[in-house]
Short mmCIF file of C-alpha atoms in Angstrom, two decimals:
data_model
loop_
_atom_site.label_atom_id
_atom_site.label_comp_id
_atom_site.label_asym_id
_atom_site.label_seq_id
_atom_site.Cartn_x
_atom_site.Cartn_y
_atom_site.Cartn_z
CA MET A 25 92.56 -37.68 -58.49
CA ASN A 26 88.82 -37.57 -57.99
CA GLY A 27 87.75 -41.10 -58.85
CA ASN A 28 85.03 -43.06 -57.19
CA PRO A 29 86.45 -44.32 -53.89
CA LYS A 30 84.08 -47.29 -53.89
CA THR A 31 85.93 -48.89 -56.77
CA ASN A 32 89.04 -49.72 -54.76
CA THR A 33 88.20 -50.61 -51.19
CA ASP A 34 91.38 -52.65 -50.62
CA GLY A 35 93.49 -49.74 -51.77
CA ILE A 36 91.61 -47.41 -49.45
CA GLU A 37 92.09 -49.75 -46.52
CA ARG A 38 95.80 -49.82 -47.27
CA LEU A 39 95.92 -46.02 -47.45
CA VAL A 40 94.02 -45.69 -44.18
CA LYS A 41 96.35 -48.13 -42.42
CA ALA A 42 99.39 -46.29 -43.75
CA SER A 43 97.88 -42.96 -42.64
CA GLN A 44 97.37 -44.41 -39.19
CA THR A 45 101.10 -45.00 -38.96
CA GLY A 46 101.71 -41.34 -39.77
CA ASP A 47 102.23 -41.63 -43.54
CA ARG A 48 101.19 -38.19 -44.73
CA ALA A 49 101.47 -39.07 -48.44
CA SER A 50 98.84 -41.79 -47.99
CA PHE A 51 96.50 -39.35 -46.32
CA ASP A 52 97.03 -36.91 -49.18
CA GLU A 53 95.89 -39.67 -51.52
CA LEU A 54 92.77 -40.12 -49.43
CA VAL A 55 92.17 -36.37 -49.72
CA GLY A 56 92.32 -36.69 -53.51
CA LEU A 57 89.89 -39.60 -53.47
CA TYR A 58 87.37 -38.15 -51.03
CA GLN A 59 87.39 -34.39 -51.55
CA ARG A 60 84.61 -34.58 -54.15
CA ARG A 61 82.37 -36.68 -51.93
CA ALA A 62 83.17 -34.44 -48.97
CA ILE A 63 82.30 -31.24 -50.76
CA GLN A 64 79.17 -32.82 -52.18
CA VAL A 65 77.94 -33.59 -48.64
CA ALA A 66 78.91 -30.18 -47.34
CA VAL A 67 77.34 -28.31 -50.29
CA ARG A 68 74.09 -30.17 -49.81
CA MET A 69 74.06 -29.21 -46.16
CA LEU A 70 75.27 -25.63 -46.43
CA GLY A 71 74.01 -24.70 -49.90
CA ASP A 72 77.16 -22.80 -50.77
CA ALA A 73 80.45 -24.11 -52.16
CA ASP A 74 82.64 -21.59 -50.34
CA GLU A 75 81.15 -22.48 -46.99
CA ALA A 76 81.38 -26.13 -47.99
CA ALA A 77 85.07 -25.78 -48.92
CA GLU A 78 85.77 -24.34 -45.48
CA ALA A 79 83.91 -27.19 -43.79
CA VAL A 80 85.73 -29.76 -45.92
CA GLN A 81 89.13 -28.33 -45.04
CA ASN A 82 88.27 -28.39 -41.34
CA GLY A 83 86.83 -31.88 -41.70
CA PHE A 84 89.96 -33.23 -43.35
CA VAL A 85 92.10 -31.76 -40.58
CA LYS A 86 89.88 -33.37 -37.94
CA ALA A 87 90.04 -36.69 -39.75
CA TYR A 88 93.81 -36.45 -40.10
CA LEU A 89 94.28 -35.73 -36.42
CA SER A 90 92.04 -38.57 -35.30
CA ILE A 91 92.58 -41.24 -37.94
CA ASP A 92 94.60 -43.35 -35.50
CA LYS A 93 91.39 -43.76 -33.47
CA LEU A 94 89.55 -45.40 -36.37
CA LYS A 95 89.35 -49.08 -35.38
CA GLU A 96 88.03 -50.46 -38.66
CA PRO A 97 89.87 -48.99 -41.67
CA LYS A 98 87.25 -50.64 -43.92
CA ARG A 99 84.65 -48.26 -42.51
CA PHE A 100 86.68 -45.18 -43.33
CA GLU A 101 84.10 -43.70 -45.69
CA ALA A 102 81.20 -43.72 -43.21
CA TRP A 103 83.50 -42.44 -40.46
CA PHE A 104 84.87 -39.68 -42.66
CA ILE A 105 81.50 -38.53 -43.99
CA ARG A 106 80.22 -38.37 -40.42
CA ILE A 107 83.11 -36.01 -39.61
CA ILE A 108 82.31 -33.85 -42.65
CA ALA A 109 78.58 -33.80 -41.84
CA ASN A 110 79.23 -32.85 -38.21
CA THR A 111 81.72 -30.17 -39.23
CA ALA A 112 79.20 -28.75 -41.70
CA ILE A 113 76.55 -28.77 -38.98
CA SER A 114 78.74 -26.84 -36.59
CA GLN A 115 79.58 -24.41 -39.38
CA ARG A 116 75.92 -23.66 -40.04
CA ARG A 117 75.85 -21.15 -37.22
CA ALA A 118 78.90 -19.37 -38.61
CA ALA A 119 77.35 -19.49 -42.09
CA ARG A 120 74.21 -17.91 -40.72
CA GLY A 121 76.27 -15.11 -39.16
CA ARG A 122 78.15 -14.49 -42.40
CA ALA A 123 74.94 -14.50 -44.44
CA GLU A 124 73.54 -11.82 -42.15
CA LYS A 125 76.73 -9.79 -42.52
CA ILE A 126 76.58 -9.95 -46.33
CA LYS A 127 72.92 -8.94 -46.26
CA ILE A 128 73.70 -5.87 -44.14
CA SER A 129 76.75 -4.66 -46.05
CA GLY A 130 75.58 -5.74 -49.49
CA ASP A 131 79.10 -7.04 -50.03
CA CYS A 132 79.34 -10.35 -51.83
CA GLU A 133 83.07 -10.82 -51.67
CA SER A 134 84.36 -13.46 -54.03
CA LYS A 135 86.27 -16.27 -52.38
CA LYS A 136 88.98 -18.49 -53.74
CA VAL A 137 87.20 -21.40 -55.39
CA PHE A 138 84.88 -19.47 -57.73
CA THR A 139 85.26 -16.95 -60.52
CA PRO A 140 82.85 -13.95 -60.29
CA GLU A 141 80.90 -15.24 -63.33
CA GLN A 142 80.39 -18.61 -61.76
CA LYS A 143 79.26 -16.93 -58.58
CA GLU A 144 76.55 -15.05 -60.40
CA ALA A 145 75.15 -18.21 -61.99
CA GLY A 146 72.47 -19.73 -59.84
CA LYS A 147 73.10 -17.20 -57.10
CA GLU A 148 69.44 -16.73 -56.35
CA LEU A 149 68.74 -20.44 -55.96
CA LYS A 150 71.90 -20.88 -53.93
CA GLU A 151 70.91 -18.15 -51.51
CA GLU A 152 67.44 -19.58 -51.19
CA ILE A 153 68.76 -23.08 -50.54
CA GLN A 154 71.22 -21.67 -48.01
CA ARG A 155 68.41 -19.84 -46.26
CA VAL A 156 66.02 -22.77 -46.11
CA MET A 157 68.65 -25.31 -45.05
CA LEU A 158 69.39 -23.17 -42.02
CA LYS A 159 65.73 -23.45 -41.04
CA LEU A 160 65.95 -27.24 -40.78
CA SER A 161 67.05 -29.01 -37.62
CA LYS A 162 70.54 -30.51 -37.63
CA LYS A 163 69.27 -34.06 -38.14
CA GLN A 164 66.82 -33.01 -40.85
CA ALA A 165 69.56 -31.15 -42.73
CA GLN A 166 71.91 -34.12 -42.44
CA ALA A 167 69.26 -36.60 -43.55
CA ILE A 168 68.03 -34.66 -46.60
CA ALA A 169 71.61 -33.90 -47.61
CA LEU A 170 72.90 -37.46 -47.34
CA ILE A 171 69.87 -39.25 -48.72
CA GLY A 172 70.13 -37.24 -51.93
CA ILE A 173 73.61 -38.56 -52.68
CA GLU A 174 72.96 -41.36 -55.12
CA GLU A 175 75.88 -43.59 -54.19
CA LEU A 176 74.98 -43.57 -50.50
CA PRO A 177 72.57 -46.36 -49.57
CA ARG A 178 70.03 -45.66 -46.84
CA ASP A 179 71.64 -48.00 -44.29
CA GLU A 180 74.95 -46.22 -44.78
CA VAL A 181 73.22 -42.88 -44.20
CA ALA A 182 71.80 -44.34 -40.97
CA GLU A 183 75.28 -45.47 -39.93
CA ILE A 184 76.72 -42.02 -40.66
CA MET A 185 73.96 -40.34 -38.68
CA GLY A 186 74.16 -42.85 -35.85
CA CYS A 187 70.47 -43.77 -35.97
CA SER A 188 68.10 -46.33 -37.50
CA THR A 189 66.98 -46.29 -41.14
CA GLU A 190 63.45 -45.62 -39.89
CA SER A 191 64.68 -42.48 -38.13
CA VAL A 192 66.43 -41.40 -41.32
CA LYS A 193 63.16 -41.77 -43.24
CA TRP A 194 61.37 -39.72 -40.59
CA TYR A 195 63.95 -36.91 -40.68
CA VAL A 196 63.78 -36.83 -44.49
CA PHE A 197 60.00 -36.71 -44.38
CA LYS A 198 60.01 -33.81 -41.90
CA ALA A 199 62.70 -31.98 -43.88
CA ARG A 200 60.68 -32.29 -47.11
CA GLN A 201 57.59 -31.03 -45.32
CA LYS A 202 59.44 -27.91 -44.20
CA LEU A 203 61.11 -27.39 -47.57
CA LYS A 204 57.73 -27.65 -49.31
CA VAL A 205 56.60 -24.58 -47.42
CA LEU A 206 59.89 -22.70 -47.54
CA LEU A 207 60.49 -23.29 -51.27
CA LYS A 208 56.89 -22.89 -52.40
CA ASP A 209 57.83 -20.10 -54.83
CA TYR A 210 60.08 -22.53 -56.70
CA LEU A 211 57.55 -25.36 -56.88
CA GLU A 212 55.06 -25.72 -59.72
CA MET B 3 54.01 -32.49 -63.69
CA LYS B 4 56.43 -33.75 -61.07
CA ASN B 5 55.25 -34.08 -57.51
CA GLU B 6 56.55 -31.72 -54.83
CA LYS B 7 58.92 -34.27 -53.34
CA GLU B 8 60.63 -34.76 -56.68
CA GLN B 9 60.73 -31.02 -57.29
CA ILE B 10 62.41 -30.40 -53.93
CA ASP B 11 65.02 -33.09 -54.64
CA LEU B 12 65.55 -31.60 -58.08
CA LEU B 13 66.12 -28.11 -56.67
CA LEU B 14 68.65 -29.41 -54.15
CA ARG B 15 70.42 -31.38 -56.86
CA GLN B 16 70.39 -28.41 -59.22
CA ASN B 17 72.03 -26.18 -56.64
CA GLU B 18 74.54 -28.90 -55.82
CA SER B 19 75.51 -29.24 -59.51
CA GLU B 20 75.83 -25.48 -59.94
CA GLN B 21 77.97 -25.14 -56.85
CA LEU B 22 80.20 -28.11 -57.66
CA ALA B 23 80.66 -26.97 -61.26
CA GLY B 24 82.75 -24.03 -60.17
CA VAL B 25 84.99 -25.78 -57.68
CA ASN B 26 88.67 -25.64 -58.48
CA TRP B 27 89.66 -29.10 -57.27
CA ASN B 28 93.40 -28.60 -57.50
CA ARG B 29 93.15 -25.41 -55.54
CA LEU B 30 90.97 -27.08 -52.95
CA GLN B 31 93.42 -29.96 -52.61
CA THR B 32 96.29 -27.51 -52.19
CA SER B 33 94.36 -25.64 -49.49
CA ILE B 34 93.63 -28.89 -47.67
CA SER B 35 97.26 -29.93 -47.95
CA LYS B 36 98.35 -26.59 -46.50
CA ARG B 37 95.93 -26.95 -43.61
CA LEU B 38 97.18 -30.47 -42.96
CA SER B 39 100.77 -29.22 -42.86
CA GLN B 40 99.77 -26.59 -40.30
CA ALA B 41 97.99 -29.28 -38.30
CA ASP B 42 101.10 -31.46 -38.55
CA HIS B 43 103.24 -28.64 -37.23
CA SER B 44 100.96 -27.86 -34.30
CA LYS B 45 100.63 -31.59 -33.58
CA THR B 46 104.43 -31.91 -33.35
CA SER B 47 104.62 -28.81 -31.15
CA THR B 48 101.88 -30.14 -28.89
CA ILE B 49 103.70 -33.48 -28.52
CA LYS B 50 106.93 -31.61 -27.75
CA TYR B 51 105.25 -29.33 -25.18
CA ARG B 52 103.42 -32.28 -23.69
CA ARG B 53 106.75 -34.08 -23.21
CA VAL B 54 108.35 -31.02 -21.56
CA PHE B 55 105.27 -30.61 -19.38
CA LYS B 56 105.42 -34.27 -18.34
CA ILE B 57 109.11 -33.96 -17.36
CA ALA B 58 108.43 -30.73 -15.43
CA ALA B 59 105.46 -32.33 -13.68
CA GLY B 60 107.62 -35.35 -12.76
CA ILE B 61 110.35 -33.16 -11.30
CA ALA B 62 107.77 -31.14 -9.35
CA ALA B 63 106.19 -34.32 -8.01
CA ILE B 64 109.57 -35.71 -6.87
CA ALA B 65 110.45 -32.38 -5.25
CA ALA B 66 107.09 -32.35 -3.47
CA VAL B 67 107.60 -35.89 -2.16
CA VAL B 68 111.10 -35.05 -0.90
CA PHE B 69 109.83 -31.85 0.71
CA ILE B 70 106.98 -33.67 2.47
CA ALA B 71 109.36 -36.40 3.65
CA VAL B 72 111.75 -33.80 5.10
CA ILE B 73 108.88 -31.98 6.83
CA ILE B 74 107.53 -35.21 8.32
CA LYS B 75 110.97 -36.23 9.51
CA THR B 76 111.60 -32.81 11.06
CA ASP B 77 108.23 -32.70 12.78
CA THR B 78 108.33 -36.24 14.20
CA PRO B 79 109.46 -36.20 17.82
CA PRO B 80 112.55 -38.35 18.34
CA THR B 81 112.02 -41.71 19.99
CA VAL B 82 114.35 -42.79 22.83
CA ARG B 83 114.77 -46.56 23.07
CA PHE B 84 115.64 -48.05 26.46
CA GLU B 85 117.73 -51.12 27.11
CA ASN B 86 114.77 -53.10 28.46
CA GLY B 87 112.88 -52.70 25.21
CA GLY B 88 110.77 -49.76 26.28
CA LYS B 89 110.65 -46.54 24.40
CA ALA B 90 109.57 -42.96 24.90
CA ILE B 91 108.84 -40.10 22.62
CA VAL B 92 110.73 -36.99 23.51
CA THR B 93 109.40 -33.57 22.73
CA PHE B 94 111.77 -30.69 23.02
CA ILE B 95 110.17 -27.58 24.39
CA GLU B 96 113.33 -25.60 23.84
CA SER B 97 116.02 -26.39 21.38
CA LYS B 98 118.88 -24.96 23.40
CA GLY B 99 120.53 -26.21 26.57
CA SER B 100 121.17 -29.76 27.70
CA ALA B 101 119.69 -32.16 30.23
CA LYS B 102 120.70 -35.33 31.96
CA VAL B 103 118.16 -38.17 31.84
CA GLU B 104 118.06 -40.79 34.60
CA ILE B 105 115.74 -43.80 34.57
CA LEU B 106 115.06 -45.55 37.82
CA ASP B 107 113.87 -49.12 38.45
CA SER B 108 112.58 -49.82 35.01
CA ASN B 109 112.24 -53.62 35.54
CA LYS B 110 111.54 -53.89 39.18
CA GLN B 111 108.48 -55.96 40.19
CA GLY B 112 106.23 -54.24 42.71
CA ASN B 113 103.82 -55.61 45.27
CA GLN B 114 101.47 -58.46 44.20
CA GLY B 115 103.60 -59.20 41.15
CA LYS B 116 102.57 -56.02 39.34
CA ASP B 117 105.02 -53.92 37.40
CA GLN B 118 106.28 -51.01 39.35
CA SER B 119 106.15 -47.57 37.88
CA THR B 120 109.30 -46.25 36.34
CA TRP B 121 110.56 -42.86 37.23
CA ILE B 122 112.43 -40.69 34.90
CA ILE B 123 114.24 -37.69 36.18
CA ILE B 124 115.34 -35.09 33.78
CA ARG B 125 117.84 -32.73 35.24
CA THR B 126 118.83 -29.63 33.39
CA SER B 127 122.35 -28.37 33.71
CA GLU B 128 121.11 -24.96 34.86
CA PRO B 129 117.91 -24.23 36.79
CA LYS B 130 115.18 -23.04 34.52
CA VAL B 131 113.91 -20.64 37.14
CA ALA B 132 116.18 -18.28 38.98
CA ASP B 133 117.48 -19.72 42.26
CA ASN B 134 115.00 -18.66 44.88
CA GLY B 135 116.94 -20.17 47.69
CA GLN B 136 115.04 -23.42 47.78
CA SER B 137 116.39 -26.77 46.72
CA ARG B 138 117.49 -26.93 43.16
CA ASP B 139 115.33 -30.12 42.85
CA GLU B 140 112.38 -27.89 42.21
CA ASN B 141 113.80 -27.23 38.83
CA ASP B 142 114.25 -30.88 37.98
CA PHE B 143 111.36 -32.65 36.32
CA ALA B 144 110.16 -35.96 37.56
CA CYS B 145 107.94 -38.14 35.41
CA LEU B 146 105.99 -41.23 36.37
CA MET B 147 105.67 -43.78 33.61
#
């Protein structure tokens, strides 16, 4: 189940409430509904689906363990994406370490979610995006990643990031400035 | 020609699409489910350990309170209450032997209506110091209250 979670807010609220009472099956349903959005956010921040999958798994565990602290079940999506974004941010350092390791050993070990063929496709761009995203500050990376997700309005991005919409605009502007320099070989 | 801003967004979106295209969603969901089960297990264990720890801490706290109470009670010098309402704290210098306590004139009014001092004589059954030929009264203790 990977439908658009926005289409059924009442159902989501019900699932969140049930999860808060310890209903694991309801949380599993939330996983089905939000895994696509979660990985989308994490991929945009980390540049790599394997790293993103790791962040998403950790993020879901964090959300599961702290869902009883969510006071407004209606705001689950913003709350959850914030968890994913923060988890991805804290994984950036680990991703950087792993990228260095791969560079040294020349070993590009295939992980679980991709076939080797799929890994080859777009590898160069992926590595470049990974590299440049690590050069952005945490807030800049979050802002440019979240603002690019079409279904996320700017005020929701601000809520996720815990700042004003003006600040979001500023972070996006600064991120684009940096990316313009870092990705100049890819720009016409 | 697209401007640089649009080109950057396009590159990010292109990479996102390429990365998401290869995700095995069922496999990802299974992995998440497995991680959640592990989290569930450790959560249950933590709750269990927390409960055991709380009980142990409670028992330790009760034992500590009892221990402190016993120590305080042991260390507090006994209080001797007199018939006229007075009282005195007695400190034992030695724990062995016995003594006879005599209180003299506890209520007697002295000159000019003032209370007269009370004398307490504590007489041990055996002289504390070896008999040196003098009166045994030397080995009795007289206190002025």
